[in-house]
Amino acid sequence: MHNEDELLDDISFEEQSEQNTQLITASTGKRFLNNLIDGIVIQCFAVPIQLGMSLADDNLTSLVLTFGAQFAYYTLLESLNNGKTLGKMATGTRVVSDYGYQAEGGAIAIRSLCRFVPFNAISIFFNENSIMWHDKWSSTIVIDEKQSTLPE
């Protein structure tokens, strides 16, 4: 009987822990600022690459390197920096899994690839929760850190 009581205590603790989780998605304004700041940072890497390749008259390599720089920026920072790019650090937001846990590397890589889908940037306006296609397709969300309560 004692073991059953311990089991019930564990179950109620887990339910309480899940009930305390509250994920507040980042506002459209914060998402816009994230993209603006991150876009400026990415351009700091992309413009020299594009200039160098245009002098070499190699547009394909320029395009591949520019996309590679963007993919690397988002994937590395969000994977190694607790879901935060420089833009997210500035706005107090971060990427987490749909359940509030740290997003895994595979989900971050999918997010980064999905950013290249046409019209992804305006997909934020197609729903009321500020969720973009790259969030939805990678089972992640961008949360407001100060307003959210994450699972333990």
Tab-separated table of C-alpha atoms in Angstrom:
chain	number	residue	atom	x	y	z
A	1	MET	CA	0.000	0.000	0.000
A	2	HIS	CA	2.871	2.342	0.769
A	3	ASN	CA	4.177	2.018	-2.817
A	4	GLU	CA	0.787	3.005	-4.255
A	5	ASP	CA	0.758	6.171	-2.127
A	6	GLU	CA	4.227	7.094	-3.405
A	7	LEU	CA	3.076	6.495	-6.973
A	8	LEU	CA	0.039	8.714	-6.485
A	9	ASP	CA	2.225	11.448	-4.989
A	10	ASP	CA	4.503	11.275	-8.039
A	11	ILE	CA	1.553	11.524	-10.420
A	12	SER	CA	0.042	14.529	-8.686
A	13	PHE	CA	3.459	16.229	-8.619
A	14	GLU	CA	3.867	15.726	-12.394
A	15	GLU	CA	0.384	17.078	-13.064
A	16	GLN	CA	1.096	20.095	-10.875
A	17	SER	CA	4.386	20.684	-12.696
A	18	GLU	CA	2.647	20.562	-16.092
A	19	GLN	CA	-0.145	22.826	-14.879
A	20	ASN	CA	2.406	25.456	-13.831
A	21	THR	CA	3.797	25.623	-17.373
A	22	GLN	CA	2.577	28.692	-19.209
A	23	LEU	CA	3.946	29.518	-22.645
A	24	ILE	CA	3.258	33.055	-23.835
A	25	THR	CA	4.189	33.516	-27.468
A	26	ALA	CA	6.277	36.525	-28.366
A	27	SER	CA	4.286	39.415	-29.789
A	28	THR	CA	4.317	40.246	-33.487
A	29	GLY	CA	6.298	43.398	-32.653
A	30	LYS	CA	9.008	41.427	-30.850
A	31	ARG	CA	9.134	38.902	-33.690
A	32	PHE	CA	9.558	41.785	-36.148
A	33	LEU	CA	12.431	43.208	-34.073
A	34	ASN	CA	14.038	39.751	-33.879
A	35	ASN	CA	13.987	39.474	-37.661
A	36	LEU	CA	15.229	43.027	-38.142
A	37	ILE	CA	18.190	42.658	-35.761
A	38	ASP	CA	19.085	39.177	-37.008
A	39	GLY	CA	18.747	40.342	-40.619
A	40	ILE	CA	21.208	43.183	-40.020
A	41	VAL	CA	23.701	40.803	-38.382
A	42	ILE	CA	23.358	38.273	-41.221
A	43	GLN	CA	23.908	41.013	-43.799
A	44	CYS	CA	27.186	41.895	-42.092
A	45	PHE	CA	28.379	38.442	-43.176
A	46	ALA	CA	26.464	38.178	-46.446
A	47	VAL	CA	27.420	41.484	-48.074
A	48	PRO	CA	31.180	40.835	-48.060
A	49	ILE	CA	30.551	37.345	-49.439
A	50	GLN	CA	28.330	38.750	-52.184
A	51	LEU	CA	30.792	41.502	-53.065
A	52	GLY	CA	33.693	39.077	-53.247
A	53	MET	CA	31.789	36.625	-55.402
A	54	SER	CA	30.457	39.346	-57.725
A	55	LEU	CA	34.035	40.433	-58.374
A	56	ALA	CA	34.825	36.816	-59.210
A	57	ASP	CA	31.641	36.717	-61.345
A	58	ASP	CA	30.385	33.656	-59.463
A	59	ASN	CA	26.734	34.268	-58.615
A	60	LEU	CA	25.880	30.669	-57.769
A	61	THR	CA	28.630	30.413	-55.164
A	62	SER	CA	27.555	33.782	-53.769
A	63	LEU	CA	23.985	32.566	-53.390
A	64	VAL	CA	25.011	29.279	-51.760
A	65	LEU	CA	27.387	31.006	-49.325
A	66	THR	CA	24.786	33.644	-48.421
A	67	PHE	CA	22.129	31.022	-47.682
A	68	GLY	CA	24.760	29.000	-45.815
A	69	ALA	CA	25.640	32.000	-43.645
A	70	GLN	CA	21.977	32.518	-42.738
A	71	PHE	CA	21.422	28.819	-42.030
A	72	ALA	CA	24.573	28.660	-39.874
A	73	TYR	CA	23.676	31.839	-37.960
A	74	TYR	CA	20.243	30.627	-36.876
A	75	THR	CA	21.177	26.979	-36.371
A	76	LEU	CA	24.330	27.567	-34.363
A	77	LEU	CA	23.032	30.375	-32.174
A	78	GLU	CA	19.657	28.799	-31.411
A	79	SER	CA	21.250	25.387	-30.758
A	80	LEU	CA	24.195	26.549	-28.664
A	81	ASN	CA	22.681	29.615	-26.990
A	82	ASN	CA	19.548	28.204	-25.323
A	83	GLY	CA	17.252	29.098	-28.226
A	84	LYS	CA	18.447	32.675	-28.621
A	85	THR	CA	19.837	34.646	-31.523
A	86	LEU	CA	21.149	38.185	-31.029
A	87	GLY	CA	17.687	39.505	-31.908
A	88	LYS	CA	16.006	37.231	-29.381
A	89	MET	CA	18.505	38.254	-26.695
A	90	ALA	CA	17.633	41.909	-27.334
A	91	THR	CA	13.871	41.310	-27.067
A	92	GLY	CA	13.818	38.793	-24.208
A	93	THR	CA	12.467	35.964	-26.336
A	94	ARG	CA	13.668	32.470	-27.148
A	95	VAL	CA	12.809	29.339	-29.093
A	96	VAL	CA	11.446	26.339	-27.187
A	97	SER	CA	9.668	23.130	-28.154
A	98	ASP	CA	5.876	23.225	-28.313
A	99	TYR	CA	5.902	21.853	-24.753
A	100	GLY	CA	8.277	24.478	-23.364
A	101	TYR	CA	11.452	22.419	-23.222
A	102	GLN	CA	14.700	23.405	-24.906
A	103	ALA	CA	14.337	22.844	-28.648
A	104	GLU	CA	16.493	20.001	-29.978
A	105	GLY	CA	19.139	20.471	-32.647
A	106	GLY	CA	17.084	18.700	-35.321
A	107	ALA	CA	14.096	20.980	-34.730
A	108	ILE	CA	16.385	24.024	-34.857
A	109	ALA	CA	17.858	22.843	-38.190
A	110	ILE	CA	14.336	22.364	-39.607
A	111	ARG	CA	13.408	25.887	-38.410
A	112	SER	CA	16.472	27.273	-40.158
A	113	LEU	CA	15.719	25.468	-43.432
A	114	CYS	CA	12.063	26.501	-43.382
A	115	ARG	CA	13.076	30.175	-43.277
A	116	PHE	CA	13.928	29.827	-46.978
A	117	VAL	CA	10.319	28.950	-47.897
A	118	PRO	CA	8.754	31.791	-49.913
A	119	PHE	CA	6.354	33.950	-47.892
A	120	ASN	CA	7.522	32.479	-44.568
A	121	ALA	CA	8.265	36.018	-43.379
A	122	ILE	CA	4.625	37.084	-43.744
A	123	SER	CA	3.167	33.837	-42.395
A	124	ILE	CA	2.997	35.512	-38.980
A	125	PHE	CA	-0.078	37.395	-40.192
A	126	PHE	CA	-2.016	34.205	-41.021
A	127	ASN	CA	-2.861	33.354	-37.398
A	128	GLU	CA	-3.528	35.093	-34.120
A	129	ASN	CA	-0.682	33.631	-32.034
A	130	SER	CA	2.333	35.123	-33.877
A	131	ILE	CA	3.351	31.654	-35.053
A	132	MET	CA	5.220	31.470	-38.331
A	133	TRP	CA	5.477	28.514	-40.687
A	134	HIS	CA	9.029	27.733	-39.564
A	135	ASP	CA	7.698	27.492	-35.985
A	136	LYS	CA	4.779	25.271	-36.909
A	137	TRP	CA	6.729	22.911	-39.170
A	138	SER	CA	9.491	22.399	-36.587
A	139	SER	CA	7.131	22.028	-33.576
A	140	THR	CA	8.707	25.029	-31.866
A	141	ILE	CA	7.501	28.407	-30.677
A	142	VAL	CA	9.122	31.699	-29.771
A	143	ILE	CA	8.126	32.705	-26.265
A	144	ASP	CA	8.348	35.857	-24.212
A	145	GLU	CA	10.725	34.789	-21.448
A	146	LYS	CA	9.449	37.207	-18.787
A	147	GLN	CA	5.797	36.252	-19.251
A	148	SER	CA	6.264	32.489	-19.635
A	149	THR	CA	6.678	29.794	-17.020
A	150	LEU	CA	8.636	26.838	-18.357
A	151	PRO	CA	8.402	23.235	-17.169
A	152	GLU	CA	11.032	22.110	-14.689
